[in-house]
PDB file of C-alpha atoms in Angstrom:
ATOM      1  CA  UNK A 285       2.177 -27.087  29.853  1.00 82.00           C
ATOM      2  CA  UNK A 286      -0.188 -30.019  29.528  1.00 92.00           C
ATOM      3  CA  UNK A 287      -3.116 -30.647  27.156  1.00 93.00           C
ATOM      4  CA  UNK A 288      -6.090 -30.255  29.519  1.00 97.00           C
ATOM      5  CA  UNK A 289      -9.862 -30.203  29.676  1.00 97.00           C
ATOM      6  CA  UNK A 290     -12.461 -29.917  32.437  1.00 98.00           C
ATOM      7  CA  UNK A 291     -15.041 -32.688  32.310  1.00 98.00           C
ATOM      8  CA  UNK A 292     -17.683 -34.822  33.926  1.00 98.00           C
ATOM      9  CA  UNK A 293     -16.978 -38.543  34.094  1.00 98.00           C
ATOM     10  CA  UNK A 294     -20.256 -40.500  33.806  1.00 98.00           C
ATOM     11  CA  UNK A 295     -20.940 -42.999  36.603  1.00 97.00           C
ATOM     12  CA  UNK A 296     -19.974 -46.645  36.127  1.00 96.00           C
ATOM     13  CA  UNK A 297     -23.564 -47.869  35.736  1.00 96.00           C
ATOM     14  CA  UNK A 298     -24.123 -45.487  32.800  1.00 97.00           C
ATOM     15  CA  UNK A 299     -20.845 -46.568  31.207  1.00 96.00           C
ATOM     16  CA  UNK A 300     -21.943 -50.197  31.556  1.00 95.00           C
ATOM     17  CA  UNK A 301     -25.239 -49.404  29.804  1.00 95.00           C
ATOM     18  CA  UNK A 302     -23.376 -47.641  26.998  1.00 94.00           C
ATOM     19  CA  UNK A 303     -20.891 -50.512  26.661  1.00 91.00           C
ATOM     20  CA  UNK A 304     -23.792 -52.909  26.058  1.00 91.00           C
ATOM     21  CA  UNK A 305     -25.066 -50.942  23.065  1.00 90.00           C
ATOM     22  CA  UNK A 306     -24.204 -52.397  19.686  1.00 88.00           C
ATOM     23  CA  UNK A 307     -21.439 -50.489  17.944  1.00 88.00           C
ATOM     24  CA  UNK A 308     -22.023 -51.115  14.243  1.00 85.00           C
ATOM     25  CA  UNK A 309     -18.954 -51.386  12.068  1.00 86.00           C
ATOM     26  CA  UNK A 310     -20.131 -48.656   9.716  1.00 85.00           C
ATOM     27  CA  UNK A 311     -17.423 -47.517   7.258  1.00 86.00           C
ATOM     28  CA  UNK A 312     -15.305 -44.655   8.631  1.00 89.00           C
ATOM     29  CA  UNK A 313     -16.730 -44.814  12.178  1.00 90.00           C
ATOM     30  CA  UNK A 314     -14.229 -45.165  15.064  1.00 91.00           C
ATOM     31  CA  UNK A 315     -15.973 -45.742  18.388  1.00 93.00           C
ATOM     32  CA  UNK A 316     -14.624 -44.123  21.552  1.00 94.00           C
ATOM     33  CA  UNK A 317     -13.681 -46.722  24.199  1.00 92.00           C
ATOM     34  CA  UNK A 318     -16.158 -46.675  27.122  1.00 91.00           C
ATOM     35  CA  UNK A 319     -13.425 -45.677  29.593  1.00 91.00           C
ATOM     36  CA  UNK A 320     -12.839 -42.466  27.594  1.00 95.00           C
ATOM     37  CA  UNK A 321     -16.479 -41.328  27.492  1.00 97.00           C
ATOM     38  CA  UNK A 322     -16.965 -37.972  29.195  1.00 98.00           C
ATOM     39  CA  UNK A 323     -18.789 -34.651  28.975  1.00 98.00           C
ATOM     40  CA  UNK A 324     -16.371 -31.817  28.244  1.00 97.00           C
ATOM     41  CA  UNK A 325     -17.285 -28.656  30.115  1.00 97.00           C
ATOM     42  CA  UNK A 326     -14.302 -26.716  28.771  1.00 96.00           C
ATOM     43  CA  UNK A 327     -11.396 -27.754  26.547  1.00 94.00           C
ATOM     44  CA  UNK A 328      -8.289 -25.746  27.438  1.00 96.00           C
ATOM     45  CA  UNK A 329      -5.608 -27.058  25.092  1.00 94.00           C
ATOM     46  CA  UNK A 330      -2.119 -26.555  26.482  1.00 95.00           C
ATOM     47  CA  UNK A 331      -2.366 -24.993  29.931  1.00 96.00           C
ATOM     48  CA  UNK A 332      -0.567 -24.909  33.253  1.00 96.00           C
ATOM     49  CA  UNK A 333      -2.175 -27.449  35.626  1.00 96.00           C
ATOM     50  CA  UNK A 334      -1.451 -25.323  38.697  1.00 97.00           C
ATOM     51  CA  UNK A 335      -3.149 -22.253  37.187  1.00 97.00           C
ATOM     52  CA  UNK A 336      -6.298 -24.239  36.412  1.00 97.00           C
ATOM     53  CA  UNK A 337      -6.308 -25.871  39.851  1.00 97.00           C
ATOM     54  CA  UNK A 338      -5.902 -22.482  41.567  1.00 97.00           C
ATOM     55  CA  UNK A 339      -8.879 -21.083  39.672  1.00 97.00           C
ATOM     56  CA  UNK A 340     -11.178 -24.065  40.237  1.00 98.00           C
ATOM     57  CA  UNK A 341     -10.243 -24.373  43.929  1.00 97.00           C
ATOM     58  CA  UNK A 342     -12.016 -21.060  44.542  1.00 90.00           C
ATOM     59  CA  UNK A 343     -15.267 -21.856  42.716  1.00 96.00           C
ATOM     60  CA  UNK A 344     -18.586 -23.198  43.971  1.00 97.00           C
ATOM     61  CA  UNK A 345     -19.608 -25.781  41.359  1.00 98.00           C
ATOM     62  CA  UNK A 346     -23.408 -26.085  41.221  1.00 97.00           C
ATOM     63  CA  UNK A 347     -25.014 -29.494  41.649  1.00 95.00           C
ATOM     64  CA  UNK A 348     -26.508 -30.690  38.374  1.00 97.00           C
ATOM     65  CA  UNK A 349     -28.468 -33.533  36.873  1.00 98.00           C
ATOM     66  CA  UNK A 350     -27.092 -34.658  33.519  1.00 98.00           C
ATOM     67  CA  UNK A 351     -29.855 -35.763  31.140  1.00 98.00           C
ATOM     68  CA  UNK A 352     -28.369 -37.961  28.426  1.00 98.00           C
ATOM     69  CA  UNK A 353     -30.146 -38.609  25.134  1.00 96.00           C
ATOM     70  CA  UNK A 354     -32.693 -39.144  23.703  1.00 96.00           C
ATOM     71  CA  UNK A 355     -30.763 -40.594  20.737  1.00 94.00           C
ATOM     72  CA  UNK A 356     -27.391 -40.872  19.014  1.00 93.00           C
ATOM     73  CA  UNK A 357     -26.938 -37.973  16.597  1.00 93.00           C
ATOM     74  CA  UNK A 358     -24.334 -36.399  14.320  1.00 91.00           C
ATOM     75  CA  UNK A 359     -22.244 -33.460  15.482  1.00 86.00           C
ATOM     76  CA  UNK A 360     -20.835 -31.259  12.732  1.00 79.00           C
ATOM     77  CA  UNK A 361     -20.533 -34.308  10.450  1.00 77.00           C
ATOM     78  CA  UNK A 362     -17.337 -35.221  12.343  1.00 87.00           C
ATOM     79  CA  UNK A 363     -18.635 -37.299  15.220  1.00 93.00           C
ATOM     80  CA  UNK A 364     -21.530 -39.285  16.620  1.00 94.00           C
ATOM     81  CA  UNK A 365     -22.678 -37.948  19.949  1.00 95.00           C
ATOM     82  CA  UNK A 366     -25.271 -38.279  22.650  1.00 97.00           C
ATOM     83  CA  UNK A 367     -26.718 -34.910  23.671  1.00 97.00           C
ATOM     84  CA  UNK A 368     -26.490 -33.992  27.358  1.00 98.00           C
ATOM     85  CA  UNK A 369     -28.802 -31.411  28.936  1.00 98.00           C
ATOM     86  CA  UNK A 370     -28.843 -30.086  32.481  1.00 98.00           C
ATOM     87  CA  UNK A 371     -25.168 -29.144  32.787  1.00 98.00           C
ATOM     88  CA  UNK A 372     -25.206 -25.730  31.084  1.00 97.00           C
ATOM     89  CA  UNK A 373     -25.031 -23.754  34.350  1.00 97.00           C
ATOM     90  CA  UNK A 374     -22.139 -25.900  35.553  1.00 98.00           C
ATOM     91  CA  UNK A 375     -20.301 -25.372  32.249  1.00 97.00           C
ATOM     92  CA  UNK A 376     -20.839 -21.606  32.514  1.00 96.00           C
ATOM     93  CA  UNK A 377     -19.299 -21.523  36.011  1.00 97.00           C
ATOM     94  CA  UNK A 378     -16.289 -23.530  34.787  1.00 97.00           C
ATOM     95  CA  UNK A 379     -15.943 -21.315  31.696  1.00 95.00           C
ATOM     96  CA  UNK A 380     -15.922 -18.173  33.831  1.00 95.00           C
ATOM     97  CA  UNK A 381     -13.401 -19.650  36.283  1.00 96.00           C
ATOM     98  CA  UNK A 382     -10.831 -20.682  33.660  1.00 95.00           C
ATOM     99  CA  UNK A 383     -11.340 -17.754  31.272  1.00 94.00           C
ATOM    100  CA  UNK A 384      -8.030 -16.738  29.705  1.00 93.00           C
ATOM    101  CA  UNK A 385      -6.218 -19.985  30.503  1.00 94.00           C
ATOM    102  CA  UNK A 386      -4.954 -22.399  27.867  1.00 91.00           C
ATOM    103  CA  UNK A 387      -4.254 -22.197  24.163  1.00 91.00           C
ATOM    104  CA  UNK A 388      -7.685 -23.301  22.913  1.00 86.00           C
ATOM    105  CA  UNK A 389     -10.105 -20.693  21.612  1.00 78.00           C
ATOM    106  CA  UNK A 390     -12.882 -19.974  24.037  1.00 72.00           C
ATOM    107  CA  UNK A 391     -16.203 -21.389  22.888  1.00 67.00           C
ATOM    108  CA  UNK A 392     -19.027 -19.174  21.848  1.00 70.00           C
ATOM    109  CA  UNK A 393     -21.749 -21.492  23.084  1.00 85.00           C
ATOM    110  CA  UNK A 394     -21.616 -24.644  25.185  1.00 92.00           C
ATOM    111  CA  UNK A 395     -23.288 -27.705  23.640  1.00 93.00           C
ATOM    112  CA  UNK A 396     -23.502 -30.535  26.160  1.00 96.00           C
ATOM    113  CA  UNK A 397     -22.706 -33.926  24.647  1.00 97.00           C
ATOM    114  CA  UNK A 398     -20.712 -37.133  24.905  1.00 97.00           C
ATOM    115  CA  UNK A 399     -18.701 -37.996  21.819  1.00 96.00           C
ATOM    116  CA  UNK A 400     -19.442 -41.660  21.117  1.00 95.00           C
ATOM    117  CA  UNK A 401     -17.538 -42.077  17.831  1.00 93.00           C
ATOM    118  CA  UNK A 402     -15.325 -40.080  15.494  1.00 91.00           C
ATOM    119  CA  UNK A 403     -16.005 -40.007  11.784  1.00 92.00           C
ATOM    120  CA  UNK A 404     -13.489 -40.097   8.970  1.00 88.00           C
ATOM    121  CA  UNK A 405     -14.175 -38.378   5.694  1.00 85.00           C
ATOM    122  CA  UNK A 406     -16.668 -40.264   3.602  1.00 83.00           C
ATOM    123  CA  UNK A 407     -17.934 -42.091   6.696  1.00 81.00           C
ATOM    124  CA  UNK A 408     -21.333 -43.743   6.400  1.00 82.00           C
ATOM    125  CA  UNK A 409     -22.750 -44.003   9.937  1.00 79.00           C
ATOM    126  CA  UNK A 410     -26.274 -45.001   8.835  1.00 79.00           C
ATOM    127  CA  UNK A 411     -26.674 -47.811  11.391  1.00 80.00           C
ATOM    128  CA  UNK A 412     -25.018 -45.827  14.175  1.00 82.00           C
ATOM    129  CA  UNK A 413     -27.137 -42.660  14.190  1.00 86.00           C
ATOM    130  CA  UNK A 414     -30.692 -42.411  15.476  1.00 88.00           C
ATOM    131  CA  UNK A 415     -30.468 -45.231  18.003  1.00 89.00           C
ATOM    132  CA  UNK A 416     -32.480 -44.362  21.101  1.00 93.00           C
ATOM    133  CA  UNK A 417     -30.738 -44.013  24.447  1.00 95.00           C
ATOM    134  CA  UNK A 418     -31.856 -42.044  27.482  1.00 96.00           C
ATOM    135  CA  UNK A 419     -30.503 -41.815  31.018  1.00 97.00           C
ATOM    136  CA  UNK A 420     -29.809 -39.298  33.723  1.00 97.00           C
ATOM    137  CA  UNK A 421     -27.422 -39.019  36.635  1.00 98.00           C
ATOM    138  CA  UNK A 422     -26.465 -36.646  39.413  1.00 98.00           C
ATOM    139  CA  UNK A 423     -23.171 -34.893  38.724  1.00 98.00           C
ATOM    140  CA  UNK A 424     -21.174 -35.439  41.900  1.00 97.00           C
ATOM    141  CA  UNK A 425     -17.872 -33.938  40.787  1.00 97.00           C
ATOM    142  CA  UNK A 426     -15.952 -32.225  38.029  1.00 98.00           C
ATOM    143  CA  UNK A 427     -12.499 -33.348  36.880  1.00 98.00           C
ATOM    144  CA  UNK A 428      -9.450 -31.691  35.418  1.00 98.00           C
ATOM    145  CA  UNK A 429      -8.183 -34.196  32.864  1.00 98.00           C
ATOM    146  CA  UNK A 430      -4.817 -34.423  31.102  1.00 97.00           C
ATOM    147  CA  UNK A 431      -4.969 -35.740  27.553  1.00 95.00           C
ATOM    148  CA  UNK A 432      -2.037 -37.402  25.829  1.00 93.00           C
ATOM    149  CA  UNK A 433      -2.376 -38.112  22.124  1.00 86.00           C
ATOM    150  CA  UNK A 434      -1.089 -41.535  21.069  1.00 85.00           C
ATOM    151  CA  UNK A 435      -1.202 -43.573  17.855  1.00 80.00           C
ATOM    152  CA  UNK A 436      -3.845 -45.795  19.452  1.00 79.00           C
ATOM    153  CA  UNK A 437      -6.007 -42.839  20.541  1.00 79.00           C
ATOM    154  CA  UNK A 438      -6.150 -40.392  23.422  1.00 85.00           C
ATOM    155  CA  UNK A 439      -5.040 -41.400  26.902  1.00 91.00           C
ATOM    156  CA  UNK A 440      -6.847 -39.542  29.692  1.00 96.00           C
ATOM    157  CA  UNK A 441      -5.653 -39.089  33.256  1.00 96.00           C
ATOM    158  CA  UNK A 442      -7.605 -37.301  35.962  1.00 98.00           C
ATOM    159  CA  UNK A 443      -5.385 -34.659  37.542  1.00 97.00           C
ATOM    160  CA  UNK A 444      -7.813 -33.418  40.209  1.00 98.00           C
ATOM    161  CA  UNK A 445     -11.527 -33.435  41.038  1.00 98.00           C
ATOM    162  CA  UNK A 446     -13.859 -30.990  42.794  1.00 98.00           C
ATOM    163  CA  UNK A 447     -17.270 -31.827  44.274  1.00 98.00           C
ATOM    164  CA  UNK A 448     -20.446 -30.146  43.106  1.00 97.00           C
ATOM    165  CA  UNK A 449     -22.683 -28.589  45.775  1.00 93.00           C
TER     166      UNK A 449
END
């Protein structure tokens, strides 16, 4: 069993744009490294890679345009995120395909976003929230990603990808 999630990796040009944005050193704000930025379609928790691959191999993943922004915002007072629209149908197809797999509770409602920073208790992200950012990109594929938790943060490894059509 591996800690897994199904995600969209943003294209390199979008990651470069995001890397150029100032990351204020607000108290209690830990920024996600650019190479870890992604849009989670479904977090599975501990799951069998082969089971997930078998399910996603048989699915037609709809082509989508991810619309990122318009601004950095708070998510549940635990993170700073960029909203992402346009991938709800894709997330629904993935959710249906992997239903019943993994140890994570199934979500009630998909909320498209990229987590940009994590917040500790008592964090004061005043300079980090509200900054404008807008972009869009064509989603070319979906990835199954293994996540390993380390003292320095999460390490992500793409296990397999599937094209959208």
